mmCIF file with all atom_site columns, C-alpha atoms in Angstrom:
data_model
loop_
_atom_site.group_PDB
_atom_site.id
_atom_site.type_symbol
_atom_site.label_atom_id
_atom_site.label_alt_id
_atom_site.label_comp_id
_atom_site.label_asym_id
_atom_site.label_entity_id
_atom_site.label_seq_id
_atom_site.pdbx_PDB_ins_code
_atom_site.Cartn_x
_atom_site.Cartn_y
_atom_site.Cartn_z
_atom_site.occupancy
_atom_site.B_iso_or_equiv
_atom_site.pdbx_formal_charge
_atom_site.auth_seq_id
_atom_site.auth_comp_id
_atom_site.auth_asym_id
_atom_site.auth_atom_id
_atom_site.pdbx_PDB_model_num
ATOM 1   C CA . UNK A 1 1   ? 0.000   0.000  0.000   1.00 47.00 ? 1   UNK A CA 1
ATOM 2   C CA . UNK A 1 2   ? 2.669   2.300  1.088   1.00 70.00 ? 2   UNK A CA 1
ATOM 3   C CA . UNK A 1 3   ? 4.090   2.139  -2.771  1.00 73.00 ? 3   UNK A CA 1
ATOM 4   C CA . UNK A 1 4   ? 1.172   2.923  -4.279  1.00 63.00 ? 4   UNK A CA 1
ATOM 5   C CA . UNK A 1 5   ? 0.849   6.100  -2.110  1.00 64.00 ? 5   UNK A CA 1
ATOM 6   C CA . UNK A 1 6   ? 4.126   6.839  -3.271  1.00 72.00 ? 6   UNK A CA 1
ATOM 7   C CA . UNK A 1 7   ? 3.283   6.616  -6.712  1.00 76.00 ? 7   UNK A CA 1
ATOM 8   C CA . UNK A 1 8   ? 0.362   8.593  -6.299  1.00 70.00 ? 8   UNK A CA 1
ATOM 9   C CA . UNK A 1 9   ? 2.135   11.652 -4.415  1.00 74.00 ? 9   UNK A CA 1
ATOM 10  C CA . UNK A 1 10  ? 4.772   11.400 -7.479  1.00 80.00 ? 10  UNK A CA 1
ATOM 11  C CA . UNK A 1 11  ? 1.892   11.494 -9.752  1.00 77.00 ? 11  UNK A CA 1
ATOM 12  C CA . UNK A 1 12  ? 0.762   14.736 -8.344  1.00 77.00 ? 12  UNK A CA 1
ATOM 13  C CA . UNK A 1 13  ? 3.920   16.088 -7.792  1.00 81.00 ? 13  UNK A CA 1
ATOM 14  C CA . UNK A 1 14  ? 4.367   15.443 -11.616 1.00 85.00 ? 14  UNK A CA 1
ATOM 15  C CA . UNK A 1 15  ? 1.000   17.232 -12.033 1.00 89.00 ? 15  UNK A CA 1
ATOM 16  C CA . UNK A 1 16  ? 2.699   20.921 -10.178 1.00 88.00 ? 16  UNK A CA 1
ATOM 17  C CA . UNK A 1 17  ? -0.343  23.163 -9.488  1.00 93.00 ? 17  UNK A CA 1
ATOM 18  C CA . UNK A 1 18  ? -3.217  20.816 -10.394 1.00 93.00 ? 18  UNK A CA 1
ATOM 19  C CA . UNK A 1 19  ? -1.715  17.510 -8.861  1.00 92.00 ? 19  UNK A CA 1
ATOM 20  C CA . UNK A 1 20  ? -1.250  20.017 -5.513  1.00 94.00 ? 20  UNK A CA 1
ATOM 21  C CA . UNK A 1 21  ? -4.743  21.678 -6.003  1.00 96.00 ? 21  UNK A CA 1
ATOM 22  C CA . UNK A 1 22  ? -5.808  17.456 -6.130  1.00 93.00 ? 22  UNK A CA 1
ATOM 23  C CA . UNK A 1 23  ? -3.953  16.645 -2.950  1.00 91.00 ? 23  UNK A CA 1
ATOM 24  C CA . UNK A 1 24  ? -5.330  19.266 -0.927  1.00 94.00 ? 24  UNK A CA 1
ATOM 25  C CA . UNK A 1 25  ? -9.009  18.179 -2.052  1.00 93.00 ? 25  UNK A CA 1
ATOM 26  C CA . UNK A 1 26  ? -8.665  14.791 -1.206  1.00 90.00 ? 26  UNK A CA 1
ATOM 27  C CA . UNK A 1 27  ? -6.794  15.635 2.114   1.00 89.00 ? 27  UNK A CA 1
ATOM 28  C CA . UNK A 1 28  ? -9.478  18.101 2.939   1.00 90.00 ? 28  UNK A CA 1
ATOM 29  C CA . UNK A 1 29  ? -12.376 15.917 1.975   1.00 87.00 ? 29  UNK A CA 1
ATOM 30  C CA . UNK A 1 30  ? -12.803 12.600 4.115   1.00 78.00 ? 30  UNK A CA 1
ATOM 31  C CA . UNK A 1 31  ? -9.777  10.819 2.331   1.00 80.00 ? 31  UNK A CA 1
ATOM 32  C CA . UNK A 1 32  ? -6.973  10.434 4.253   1.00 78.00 ? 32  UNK A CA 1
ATOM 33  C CA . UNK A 1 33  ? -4.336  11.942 2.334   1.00 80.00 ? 33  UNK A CA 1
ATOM 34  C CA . UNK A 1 34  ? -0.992  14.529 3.216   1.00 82.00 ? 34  UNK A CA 1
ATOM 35  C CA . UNK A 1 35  ? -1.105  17.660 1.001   1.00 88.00 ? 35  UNK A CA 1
ATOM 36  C CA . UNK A 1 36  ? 1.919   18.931 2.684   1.00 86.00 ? 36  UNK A CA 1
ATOM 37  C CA . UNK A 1 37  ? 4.274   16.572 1.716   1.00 84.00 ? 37  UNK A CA 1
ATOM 38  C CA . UNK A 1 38  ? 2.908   17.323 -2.371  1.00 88.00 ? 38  UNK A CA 1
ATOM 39  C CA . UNK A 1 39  ? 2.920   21.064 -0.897  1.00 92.00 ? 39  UNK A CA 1
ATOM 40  C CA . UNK A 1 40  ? 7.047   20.756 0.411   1.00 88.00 ? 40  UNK A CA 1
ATOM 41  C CA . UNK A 1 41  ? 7.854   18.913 -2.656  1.00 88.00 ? 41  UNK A CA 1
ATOM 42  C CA . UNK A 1 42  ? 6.883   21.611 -5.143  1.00 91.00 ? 42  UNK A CA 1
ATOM 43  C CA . UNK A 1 43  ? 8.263   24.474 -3.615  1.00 91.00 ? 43  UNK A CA 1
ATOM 44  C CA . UNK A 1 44  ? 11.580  22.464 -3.258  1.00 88.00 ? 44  UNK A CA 1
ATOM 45  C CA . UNK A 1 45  ? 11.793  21.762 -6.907  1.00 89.00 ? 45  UNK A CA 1
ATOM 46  C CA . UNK A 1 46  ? 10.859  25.629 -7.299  1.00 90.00 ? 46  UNK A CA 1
ATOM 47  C CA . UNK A 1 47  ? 7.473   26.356 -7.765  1.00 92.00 ? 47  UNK A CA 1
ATOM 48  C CA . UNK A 1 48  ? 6.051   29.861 -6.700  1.00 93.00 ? 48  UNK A CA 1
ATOM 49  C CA . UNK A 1 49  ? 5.276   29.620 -2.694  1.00 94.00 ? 49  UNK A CA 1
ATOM 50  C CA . UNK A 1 50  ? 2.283   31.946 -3.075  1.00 94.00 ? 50  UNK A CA 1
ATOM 51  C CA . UNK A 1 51  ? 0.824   29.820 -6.099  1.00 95.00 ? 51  UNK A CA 1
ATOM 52  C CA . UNK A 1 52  ? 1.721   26.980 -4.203  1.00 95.00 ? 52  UNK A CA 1
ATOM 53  C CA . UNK A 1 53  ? -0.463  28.181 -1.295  1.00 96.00 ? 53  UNK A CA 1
ATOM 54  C CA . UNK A 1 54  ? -3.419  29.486 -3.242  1.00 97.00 ? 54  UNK A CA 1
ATOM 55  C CA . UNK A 1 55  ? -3.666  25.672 -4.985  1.00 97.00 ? 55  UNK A CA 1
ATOM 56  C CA . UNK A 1 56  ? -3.109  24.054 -1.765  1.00 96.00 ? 56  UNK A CA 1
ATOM 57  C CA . UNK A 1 57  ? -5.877  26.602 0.001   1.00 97.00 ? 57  UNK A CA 1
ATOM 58  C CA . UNK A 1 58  ? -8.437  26.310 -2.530  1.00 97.00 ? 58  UNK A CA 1
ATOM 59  C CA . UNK A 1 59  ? -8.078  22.529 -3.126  1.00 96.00 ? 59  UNK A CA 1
ATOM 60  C CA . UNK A 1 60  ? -8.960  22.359 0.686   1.00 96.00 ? 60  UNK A CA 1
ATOM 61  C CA . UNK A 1 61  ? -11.558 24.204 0.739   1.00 97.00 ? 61  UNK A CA 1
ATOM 62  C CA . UNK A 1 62  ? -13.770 22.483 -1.830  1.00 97.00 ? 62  UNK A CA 1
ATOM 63  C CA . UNK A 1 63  ? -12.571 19.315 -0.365  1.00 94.00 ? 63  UNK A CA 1
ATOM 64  C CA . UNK A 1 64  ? -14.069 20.845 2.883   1.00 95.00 ? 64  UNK A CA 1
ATOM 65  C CA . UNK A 1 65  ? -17.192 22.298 1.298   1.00 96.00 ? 65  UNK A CA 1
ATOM 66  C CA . UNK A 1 66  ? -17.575 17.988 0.183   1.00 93.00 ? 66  UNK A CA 1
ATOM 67  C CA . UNK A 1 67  ? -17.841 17.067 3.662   1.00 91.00 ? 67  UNK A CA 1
ATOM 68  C CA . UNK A 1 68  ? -20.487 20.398 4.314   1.00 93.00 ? 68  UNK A CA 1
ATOM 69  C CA . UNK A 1 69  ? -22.341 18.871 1.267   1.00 92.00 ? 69  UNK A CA 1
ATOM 70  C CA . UNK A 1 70  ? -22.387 15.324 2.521   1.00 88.00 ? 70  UNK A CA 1
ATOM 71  C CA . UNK A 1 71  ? -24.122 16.624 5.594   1.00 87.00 ? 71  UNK A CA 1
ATOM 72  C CA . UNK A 1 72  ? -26.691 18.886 4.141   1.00 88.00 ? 72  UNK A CA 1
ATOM 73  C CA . UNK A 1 73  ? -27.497 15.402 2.468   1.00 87.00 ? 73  UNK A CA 1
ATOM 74  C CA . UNK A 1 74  ? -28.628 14.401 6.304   1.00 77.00 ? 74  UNK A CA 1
ATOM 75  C CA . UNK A 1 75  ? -27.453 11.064 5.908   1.00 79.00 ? 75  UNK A CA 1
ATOM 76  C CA . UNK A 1 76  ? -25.582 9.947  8.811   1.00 77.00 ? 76  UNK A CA 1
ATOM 77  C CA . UNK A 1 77  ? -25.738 5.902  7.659   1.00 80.00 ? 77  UNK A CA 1
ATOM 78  C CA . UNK A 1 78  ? -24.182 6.807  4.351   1.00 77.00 ? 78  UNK A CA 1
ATOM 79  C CA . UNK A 1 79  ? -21.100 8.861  6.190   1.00 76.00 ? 79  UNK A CA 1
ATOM 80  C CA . UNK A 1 80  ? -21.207 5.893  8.352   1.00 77.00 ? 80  UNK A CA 1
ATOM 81  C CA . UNK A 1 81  ? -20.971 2.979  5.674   1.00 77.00 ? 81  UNK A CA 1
ATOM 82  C CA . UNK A 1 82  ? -18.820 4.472  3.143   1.00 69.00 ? 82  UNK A CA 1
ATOM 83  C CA . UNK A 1 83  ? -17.120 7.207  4.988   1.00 69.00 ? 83  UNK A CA 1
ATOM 84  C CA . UNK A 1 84  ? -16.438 5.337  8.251   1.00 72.00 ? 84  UNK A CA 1
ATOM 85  C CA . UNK A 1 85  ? -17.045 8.671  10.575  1.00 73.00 ? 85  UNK A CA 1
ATOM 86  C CA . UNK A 1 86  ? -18.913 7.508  13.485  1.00 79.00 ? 86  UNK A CA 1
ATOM 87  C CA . UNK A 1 87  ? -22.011 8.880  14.278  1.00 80.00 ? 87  UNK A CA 1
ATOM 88  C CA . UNK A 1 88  ? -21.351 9.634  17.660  1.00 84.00 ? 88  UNK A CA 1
ATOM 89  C CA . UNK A 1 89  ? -18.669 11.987 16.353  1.00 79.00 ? 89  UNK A CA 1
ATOM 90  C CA . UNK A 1 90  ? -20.686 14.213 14.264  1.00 76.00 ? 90  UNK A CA 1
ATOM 91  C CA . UNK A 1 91  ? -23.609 14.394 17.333  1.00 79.00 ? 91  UNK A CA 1
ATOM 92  C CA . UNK A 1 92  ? -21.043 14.954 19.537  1.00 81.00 ? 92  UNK A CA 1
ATOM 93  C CA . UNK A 1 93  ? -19.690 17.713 17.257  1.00 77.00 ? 93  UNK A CA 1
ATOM 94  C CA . UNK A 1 94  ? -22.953 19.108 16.292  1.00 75.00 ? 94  UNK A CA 1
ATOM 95  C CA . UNK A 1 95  ? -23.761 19.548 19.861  1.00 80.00 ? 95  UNK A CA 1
ATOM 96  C CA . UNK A 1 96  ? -20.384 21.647 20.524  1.00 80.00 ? 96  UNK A CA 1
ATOM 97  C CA . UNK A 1 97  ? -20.843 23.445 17.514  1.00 79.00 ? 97  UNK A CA 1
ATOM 98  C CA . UNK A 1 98  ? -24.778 24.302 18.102  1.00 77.00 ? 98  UNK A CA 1
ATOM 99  C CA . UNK A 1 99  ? -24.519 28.254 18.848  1.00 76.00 ? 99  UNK A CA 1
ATOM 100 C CA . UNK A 1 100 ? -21.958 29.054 17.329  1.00 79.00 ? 100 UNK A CA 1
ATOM 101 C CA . UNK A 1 101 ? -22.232 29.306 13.846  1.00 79.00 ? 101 UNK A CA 1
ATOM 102 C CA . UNK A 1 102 ? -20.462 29.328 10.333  1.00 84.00 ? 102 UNK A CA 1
ATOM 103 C CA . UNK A 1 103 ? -17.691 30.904 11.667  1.00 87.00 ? 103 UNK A CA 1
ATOM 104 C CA . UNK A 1 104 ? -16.507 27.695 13.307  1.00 90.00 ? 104 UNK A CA 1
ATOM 105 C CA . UNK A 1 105 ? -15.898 26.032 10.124  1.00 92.00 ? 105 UNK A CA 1
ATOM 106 C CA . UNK A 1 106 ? -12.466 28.063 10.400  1.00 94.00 ? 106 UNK A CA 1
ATOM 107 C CA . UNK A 1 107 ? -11.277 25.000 12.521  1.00 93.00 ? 107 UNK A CA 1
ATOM 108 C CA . UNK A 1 108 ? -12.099 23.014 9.810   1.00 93.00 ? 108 UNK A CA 1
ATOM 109 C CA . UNK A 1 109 ? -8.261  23.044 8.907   1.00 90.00 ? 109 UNK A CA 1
ATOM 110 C CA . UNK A 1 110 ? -8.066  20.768 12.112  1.00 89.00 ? 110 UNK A CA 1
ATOM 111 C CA . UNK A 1 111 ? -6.725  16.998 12.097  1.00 82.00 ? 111 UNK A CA 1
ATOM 112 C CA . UNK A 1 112 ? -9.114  14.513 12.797  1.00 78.00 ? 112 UNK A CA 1
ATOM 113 C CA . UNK A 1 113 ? -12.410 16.908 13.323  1.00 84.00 ? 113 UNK A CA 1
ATOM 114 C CA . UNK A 1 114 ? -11.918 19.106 10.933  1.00 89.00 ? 114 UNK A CA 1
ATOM 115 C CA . UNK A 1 115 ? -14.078 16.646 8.425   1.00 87.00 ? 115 UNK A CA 1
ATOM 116 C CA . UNK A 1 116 ? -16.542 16.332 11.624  1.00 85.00 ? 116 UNK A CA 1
ATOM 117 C CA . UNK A 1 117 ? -17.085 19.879 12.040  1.00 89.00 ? 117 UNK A CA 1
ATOM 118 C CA . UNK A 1 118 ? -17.695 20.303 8.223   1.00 92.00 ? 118 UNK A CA 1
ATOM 119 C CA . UNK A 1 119 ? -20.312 17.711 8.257   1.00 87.00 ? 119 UNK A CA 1
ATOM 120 C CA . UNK A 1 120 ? -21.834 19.110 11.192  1.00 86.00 ? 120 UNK A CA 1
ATOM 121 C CA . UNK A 1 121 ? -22.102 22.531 9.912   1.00 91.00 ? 121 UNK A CA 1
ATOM 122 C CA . UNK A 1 122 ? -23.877 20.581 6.520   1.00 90.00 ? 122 UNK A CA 1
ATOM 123 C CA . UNK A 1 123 ? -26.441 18.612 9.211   1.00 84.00 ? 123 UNK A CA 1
ATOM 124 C CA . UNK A 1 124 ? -27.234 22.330 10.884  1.00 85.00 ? 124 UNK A CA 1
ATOM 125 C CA . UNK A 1 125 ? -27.388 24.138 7.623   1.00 87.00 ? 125 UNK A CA 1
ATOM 126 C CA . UNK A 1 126 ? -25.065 26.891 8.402   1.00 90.00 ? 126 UNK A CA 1
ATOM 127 C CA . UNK A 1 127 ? -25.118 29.794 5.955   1.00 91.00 ? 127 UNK A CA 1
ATOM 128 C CA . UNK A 1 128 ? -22.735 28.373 2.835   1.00 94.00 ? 128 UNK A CA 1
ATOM 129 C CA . UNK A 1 129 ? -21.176 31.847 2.185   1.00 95.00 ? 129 UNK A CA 1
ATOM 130 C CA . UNK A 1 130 ? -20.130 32.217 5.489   1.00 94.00 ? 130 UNK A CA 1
ATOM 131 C CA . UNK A 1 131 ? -18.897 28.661 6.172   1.00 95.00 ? 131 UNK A CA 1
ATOM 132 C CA . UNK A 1 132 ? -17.061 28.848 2.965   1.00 96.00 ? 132 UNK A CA 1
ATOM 133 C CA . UNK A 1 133 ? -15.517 32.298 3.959   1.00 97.00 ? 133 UNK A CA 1
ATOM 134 C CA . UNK A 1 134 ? -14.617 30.809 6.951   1.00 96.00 ? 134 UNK A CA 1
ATOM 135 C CA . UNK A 1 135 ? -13.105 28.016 5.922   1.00 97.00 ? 135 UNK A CA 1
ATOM 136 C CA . UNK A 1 136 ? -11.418 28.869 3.576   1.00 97.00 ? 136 UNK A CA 1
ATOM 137 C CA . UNK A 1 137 ? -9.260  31.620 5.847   1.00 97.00 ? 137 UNK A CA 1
ATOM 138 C CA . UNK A 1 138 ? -8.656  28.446 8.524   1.00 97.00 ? 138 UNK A CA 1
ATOM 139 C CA . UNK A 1 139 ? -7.223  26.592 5.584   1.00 96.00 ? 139 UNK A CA 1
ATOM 140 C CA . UNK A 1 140 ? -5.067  29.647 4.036   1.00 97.00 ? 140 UNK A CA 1
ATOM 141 C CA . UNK A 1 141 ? -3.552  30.431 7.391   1.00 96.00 ? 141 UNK A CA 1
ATOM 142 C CA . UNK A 1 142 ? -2.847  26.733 7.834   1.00 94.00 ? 142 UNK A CA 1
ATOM 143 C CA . UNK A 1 143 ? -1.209  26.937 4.952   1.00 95.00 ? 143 UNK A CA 1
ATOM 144 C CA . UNK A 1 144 ? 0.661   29.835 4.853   1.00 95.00 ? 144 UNK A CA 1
ATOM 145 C CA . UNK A 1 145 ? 1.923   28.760 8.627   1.00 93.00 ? 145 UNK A CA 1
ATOM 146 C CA . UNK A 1 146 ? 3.252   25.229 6.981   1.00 90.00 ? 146 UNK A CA 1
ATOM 147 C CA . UNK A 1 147 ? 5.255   27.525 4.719   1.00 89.00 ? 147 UNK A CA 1
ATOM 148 C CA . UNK A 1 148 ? 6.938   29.889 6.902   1.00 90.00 ? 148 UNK A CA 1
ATOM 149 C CA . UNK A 1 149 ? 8.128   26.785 9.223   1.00 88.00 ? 149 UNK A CA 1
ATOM 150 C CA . UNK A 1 150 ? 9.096   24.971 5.897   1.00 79.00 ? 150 UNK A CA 1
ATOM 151 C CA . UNK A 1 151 ? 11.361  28.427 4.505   1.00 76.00 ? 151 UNK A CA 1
ATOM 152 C CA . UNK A 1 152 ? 12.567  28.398 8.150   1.00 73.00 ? 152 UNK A CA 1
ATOM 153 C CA . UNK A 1 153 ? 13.751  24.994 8.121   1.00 67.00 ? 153 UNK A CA 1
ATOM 154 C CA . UNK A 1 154 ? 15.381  25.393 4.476   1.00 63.00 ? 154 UNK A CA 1
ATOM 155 C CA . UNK A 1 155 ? 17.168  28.602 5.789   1.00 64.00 ? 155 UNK A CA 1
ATOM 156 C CA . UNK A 1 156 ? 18.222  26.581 8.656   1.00 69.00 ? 156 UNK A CA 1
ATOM 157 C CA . UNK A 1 157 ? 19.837  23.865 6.508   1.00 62.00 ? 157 UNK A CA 1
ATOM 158 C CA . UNK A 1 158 ? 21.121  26.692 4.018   1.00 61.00 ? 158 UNK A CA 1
ATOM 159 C CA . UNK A 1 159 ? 22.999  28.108 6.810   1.00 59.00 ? 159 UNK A CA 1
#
């Protein structure tokens, strides 16, 4: 398994903007999958950091708007079955989030329930502007942070 995840991260490597803009949907959707390491690669080989980020933020953020969508559908069985995100996880979610809003789909950009908090948002029909707005600045900030520890690390080698 591991070497066909290899060859699928050198695929998209391959691919520059689009096979990064591709990573960062499936990693933001409910498949797990590392943008970051597509994300490293390309600005190693010398691909613009900002473009880099804008693929990386935008690819996120419709793979995060898929998990709002697949709770708008309202079915928690289907997530359940083919998904494999417990149900007690999204209640348990929805609960926390109930309150508070689209603006909490900022945390979306969060490992392991950021997909939760996306579906939850879907279940409680929160205002799609705003959760996209939302998310999307969780996920750019994310982002950009990745890259200022990654130009700090390369500066640290450099040097």
């Amino acid at each position: 398994m591991d070497a066909l995840a290899d060859g699928l991260i050198q695929v998209l490597i391959d691919w520059g903007y689009a096979g990064l803009f591709l990573s960062a949907l499936l990693a933001g959707s409910i498949v797990p999958f590392s943008s970051e390491l597509v994300m490293v690669a390309l600005v190693n080989v010398g691909l613009s950091p900002a473009l880099c980020v804008l693929a990386a933020t935008l690819g996120n953020t419709v793979g995060g708007m898929t998990c709002y969508y697949m709770g708008h559908l309202g079915r928690i069985d289907w997530i359940e079955k083919y998904f494999k995100v417990k149900r007690e996880k999204i209640e348990r979610t929805r609960r926390f989030l109930q309150g508070k809003g689209a603006l909490m789909a900022f945390f979306t950009f969060l490992p392991f329930v950021g997909e939760a908090i996306a579906i939850a948002l879907g279940f409680m029909r929160s205002n799609v502007l705003l959760t996209t707005v939302s998310m999307l600045v969780g996920k750019l900030l994310r982002y950009l942070a990745m890259l200022a520890a990654l130009q700090g690390v390369i500066s640290t080698v450099a040097s």
